[in-house]
Amino acid sequence: MAHRYIKITLTASVLVLAFTGMLWSTLREGTEYYKNVDEVLPQAQQWTGKQMQLHGYVVPKSIKRRRDASGNITLDYIFKVQNNPARASDPGNVVDASYNGIVPDTFKDEAEVVLKGKLTPDGFKTDPNGVMAKCPSKYEAAEKSALAGT
Amino acid sequence: MASLGSALLLATFVVCSYAAVASVAGARRRSRRLVESGIGAFYLIAALMAAGSAVMINAFLTNDYSIKYVAHYSDSVQPLFYKITSYWGGLDGSIMFWVFLLSIFGSTAVYVNRERHRELIPYVIATISVVQMFFLYLMIVHKNPFTTYLRAAPAEGEGLNPLLQNVYMAIHPPSLYTGFVGMTIPFAFGIAALITGHLDDSWLRAVRRWTMFSWLFLSFGLTLGMIWAYEELGWGGYWAWDPVENAGLLPWFTATAFLHSVMVQERRSMLRVWNVTLVIVTFFLTIFGTFMTRSGVVQSVHAFGDDPILAKLFTGFMIAILVFSFSLVIWRLPLLKARNELDSWLSREAAFMVNNWILLFAALFVLFGTMFPTLSEAVTGERLTVAGAFFNKWMAPVGLVLLLLTGTGPLLAWRRSSLRNLADSFVWPVAAGVAAGAGALAFRIPIWPSGLCFALCGFVVGTVVQEFWRGARVRRKNTGTDLLTALVGLVGRNKRRYGGYIVHVGIVLIFFGFAGNAKKLDEQVLLRVGQEAKIGRYTIRNNGIKVSDDGQKQMTTAYLAVFADGKEIDGLYPARWAYRRHEQEPTTEVAIRRTPAEDLYAVLGGFDLADQSATLQLVVNPLVNWIWVGFGVMAIGTGIALLPERSFAFALAKMPAEAVTTTVALLLLLLVAGARPASAQPGMGGSEDTRSSYYARTPFEKQMQHEIVCTCGACGHQTLAECRKDNCSTSHQMRGELAAMIDQGKNHDEIIQSFLAKYGTEEMLGAPVDKGFNRMAWLFPYLIGATSAIAVGFVAVKWTRRHEPDAAAAAPLDQAIDERIDDELRDLD
C-alpha cells in the first residue's frame, strides 16, 4: 500500500508543480495593472512602459481628432483623462491620451473610461480596441445591460 | 396591486417555511399525513408565485408606474412582448422570476417522483424550500420588486434599455435561468439521498433527466448570449471572457462533467463521492454566478451595481451551502465507498475520469481568472487584471484535450481494452482525423491550435460515424430490416447513448466554428463617399449615408457595396439607431453577410453627414455560423436522449420497416424544400433607395404597414414594414400608395378596401380580416395543433399500455430477440 501512496503523491506533486509553473509563467505576461490616474502620474517614471488598464474620466471638451494633410478627418484621437469625475470640485491628476481606431458609443465628454495600454513620455498610448467606456448619466441603464448579460 | 404582490411574497415565504418543517417532521415521525401536507404546501408555493408573477406582469401591461420596478424598466410605447419580458429585465424581478421557476420545477419534480422515491421527497421539499426562502428573504428585506413610490409616481416609465429590446435578449435570460434554476433539483435530490442514506443509484436516476434538461437550457442560454453579443454589440466577436459570461460557463463545465461521470457510477458503481460532489459544486456555482454578477465584487465592462448588502447576504448563504453539504458528504463517506476499482487506464471509465478532471480544472481555471483582480487586490493590494488572451492561451489546450477525449471515450471498452480491439476501433477515426488535419494544412492553417482542432474534429466525427455504422449493422443483421430502419431502431433503443453521440457531433461543429478564428480578419477604416477598402477577398465601397426616422428612432445607415473578384456581389447596410429618450445611447446595428464559409461583418463606428464619410469596422469571421448550427445539433441530440424510456421503443417495435424509411425520406424532402425560400431572397430587384423609402410617419401608418403584406412574391409574405430590409421595388410602390391614401385622409377600412380592390385577393393582408368565415383561419392552426397533440397522446398511451393476452403470445419471441440485441450491443460497448 505504501508503495501506491508514494506513486500517487509523486504524480500529484509533479502535476501541481507543472501547473503552478505554467500558471506563473503565463500570468507574468498575461496580467496587467489596474490603476487610477492618481496612482500612476505622481510616479510617472516608474510606470512608464508597463502594460496596464488606466481608470479615469474624460476631461470635458478634450476629445480631438487629427486631420490628415488634405484636411480630412482621421481615426486618430487625442484626449485628456482625469482622476476624478468631471463634476467633482478637484479633477485630480490629468494625463494626455491617444488612440487610433473606432471608439465605443459611450466614449464622450465626462465618460468614465478604462484604457488598456502603456504610459509613454508623450502621454498614455492606448492599444487597439483598448477603450472601454461606461455611460456617464445612465447608470441604471448600464446596470440593466449587465444583468441581462448574466 | 403592489401591496397584493408584496403580500403574496410574504405568504409564499410563510408557506415555504411550513413546507420545509412539515415534510421533515413528517419524515422523522413517519407520519404520512404530515408529509402529504408538506407536499401540498409545496405545490401551493408554485401557485402563489404564479399569482405573484401575474400581478407583476399585469402591472407592466397596465403601465402601473407607481411601482418603481415597472417605472424603471418599461414605458408606454414599448411593444407588448418587451413589456412582458421586462419582468426579468432587472435585478429585483429576475430574483422573483428565479423563485417562480424554481417553484414550478420543484413541484414538477416532486409530482413525478413522489411514489418512486417516496423516502427522498420530504428532504427534497425541505432543500428546495430553504433555497426559495433565501431568495424570498432577499426580496422581502432588500430588493422588493413591488416597492412603490412614496410620493408622486412618474407619469411615464424610463423604458427598457434599447440594447435589450432584442429577441435574443428577451429569451436569453429566461433560458439561462432555467438552466441555473434546474440545477437546484439534482442538488435537492443529492442532499436528500445524503440525509436519508439511500445512496444507491436510485437518486441518480431521478435527477439524470433534470440535469440533462438544465444543461440543455444552460447551453441554449450561453449560445443566445453569444449570438446577441455577435449581432448586437458589434465588436466582431462572440465571447470575451467577461465575468458575466464566465458566470454562466462555470456550472456548465461541472454539469457536463456530472452527465459523464454519472454513467460510470451506473455502470461500475465507482465515483460515488465524486458525483455527489459535482452536484453540490454545480449548484454552488449557479449561486456563485448570480452573486458574482449582481453584487459588484468583480469589475466588468458591463457596469455592475455595487451592492454590499446583497454581497453579504449571498456570502452567508454560500458559506452555509458549502459547510452543510460537505459535512453531510463527510458524514456519509462510509456509505459512499466505491464497489469497484479502476482495472486499467485503457478503459472507458478512465477516459471519463480524465474528462471529469479536465472539465473541473476548466471550471476552476475560469473561476480563478475571473476572480483574479479581486484576489490580487486582496493579497497584494494591487489590482491586477488578466486579459482575454490569457484565458485563450489556457483554454485552447483544455478544449483540445476534451475534444480528443470526446473521440477516444466511445472507442474504449468498459473495464479494460485489449490492444487488438484498440487497433480495430481506432483505425478509421484516426484516418479521418489525419485526413482532416491534412486538409487544414493544405489551406495553410497554422497547426497550433486551429489545425490540430480540425484534425480532432475529423477524429471525433470518425468515431461517431463508426459507432452508428457498427450498431446499425448489428441491428440490421438481427432484425433483418434495411439499414435506415435499423439506424432509427438503434437510436430508439438506446436513446441516451446515441443522443449523446449526436451531441458530440454538435460539439465538433462548435469547435469547427471556433477554429475558424485563426483566419479572422479585423480592420478599421474611414471611407469617404466613393472610397474603397479591401479586406480578405472583398472590396467594400462607401456609397453614402442616409438618415431616416420611423417615429420610435432615428436611423443613420451607411450604404456599402461589396465586391468580390471584380463583381458587385451584395450590399451591406450597417446603421446606428438613436431611440427616443435614449438619444445618448445610440445602438449599433451590425450588417452581416452570412455564408457557410465566412461572415462579412460591418459596423458603422461613426459618420460625418457633411462629407458622407463613414468610420467602419470590417471583420471577416470564417466558419462562425457553424457554432450556431452546432448548438442546433446538440439540442436535437439532447432531445433524443431526453425522450421517455418506454413509449418510443414500443412505437418503434410496432412500426413496419418501410415506414421509417419513407418517413425519414419525406422529412428530408421537407427540410430541403423549407430551406429553399431563404436562399431565394437575394434575387429581388430594385434600387437602393427603396430600402429607406416611406418610413411610417404616424403610428397609424405604422400599423397599416404592419397589416399589409408585400406582393412581390419573393420575400415570403413579409409585411410592408418588414420587406424594406430587402431590395424590393414592389413594397416601395405599395408603401407609396399607402402613404398617398393616408394623406388623402382615408381611414383603416377604406384603405383595406382599396388595396383589396386593386390586388384582388386577401393575400396581401398580413392577417385575414377578423370576421365571418375568416375567423376559421385564426382558429385553424390552434385546431390542428390541439388535434395532433391529442392524437399523439392517444397513440402513445395505447402503444405503451401492455396488452396482457397478446403479450403472452408474443412475449417469448420478442424477449429472445431483445436479449440477443442487448448482448450484441453490450459486446459493442
GROMACS .gro file of C-alpha atoms in nm, chain A residues 134 138-150, chain B residues 73 88-91 94 161 163-164 169 172-173 176-177 228 233 242-245 247 289-290 292-296 298-306:
model
   51
  134LYS     CA    1  -1.917   5.348  -1.913
  138LYS     CA    2  -2.738   5.641  -1.742
  139TYR     CA    3  -2.610   5.434  -1.455
  140GLU     CA    4  -2.937   5.243  -1.436
  141ALA     CA    5  -2.929   5.150  -1.800
  142ALA     CA    6  -2.576   5.025  -1.770
  143GLU     CA    7  -2.668   4.813  -1.474
  144LYS     CA    8  -2.953   4.663  -1.672
  145SER     CA    9  -2.735   4.550  -1.952
  146ALA     CA   10  -2.502   4.392  -1.701
  147LEU     CA   11  -2.785   4.193  -1.553
  148ALA     CA   12  -2.923   4.079  -1.878
  149GLY     CA   13  -2.584   3.956  -1.970
  150THR     CA   14  -2.590   3.706  -1.689
  223TYR     CA   15  -3.785   4.905  -1.685
  238TRP     CA   16  -3.697   3.969  -1.569
  239GLY     CA   17  -3.515   4.272  -1.715
  240GLY     CA   18  -3.386   4.400  -1.381
  241LEU     CA   19  -3.235   4.272  -1.058
  244SER     CA   20  -3.505   3.850  -1.202
  311ASN     CA   21  -3.250   4.976  -2.247
  313LEU     CA   22  -2.982   4.714  -2.637
  314LEU     CA   23  -3.213   4.475  -2.461
  319MET     CA   24  -3.212   3.926  -2.518
  322HIS     CA   25  -3.159   3.460  -2.329
  323PRO     CA   26  -3.212   3.538  -1.959
  326LEU     CA   27  -3.012   3.078  -1.869
  327TYR     CA   28  -3.224   3.100  -1.552
  378TRP     CA   29  -2.659   3.856  -2.907
  383LEU     CA   30  -2.287   4.467  -2.954
  392ASP     CA   31  -1.616   3.879  -1.943
  393PRO     CA   32  -1.708   3.791  -1.583
  394VAL     CA   33  -2.076   3.790  -1.674
  395GLU     CA   34  -2.018   3.534  -1.947
  397ALA     CA   35  -2.054   3.312  -1.460
  439GLY     CA   36  -2.250   3.312  -1.061
  440THR     CA   37  -2.559   3.501  -0.952
  442MET     CA   38  -2.071   3.750  -0.885
  443THR     CA   39  -2.281   3.933  -1.140
  444ARG     CA   40  -2.513   4.109  -0.901
  445SER     CA   41  -2.309   4.222  -0.607
  446GLY     CA   42  -2.028   4.421  -0.763
  448VAL     CA   43  -1.599   4.178  -0.990
  449GLN     CA   44  -1.523   4.471  -1.217
  450SER     CA   45  -1.653   4.431  -1.567
  451VAL     CA   46  -1.707   4.627  -1.883
  452HIS     CA   47  -2.072   4.571  -1.813
  453ALA     CA   48  -2.103   4.829  -1.535
  454PHE     CA   49  -2.218   4.645  -1.225
  455GLY     CA   50  -2.412   4.793  -0.943
  456ASP     CA   51  -2.222   4.782  -0.615
   0.00000   0.00000   0.00000
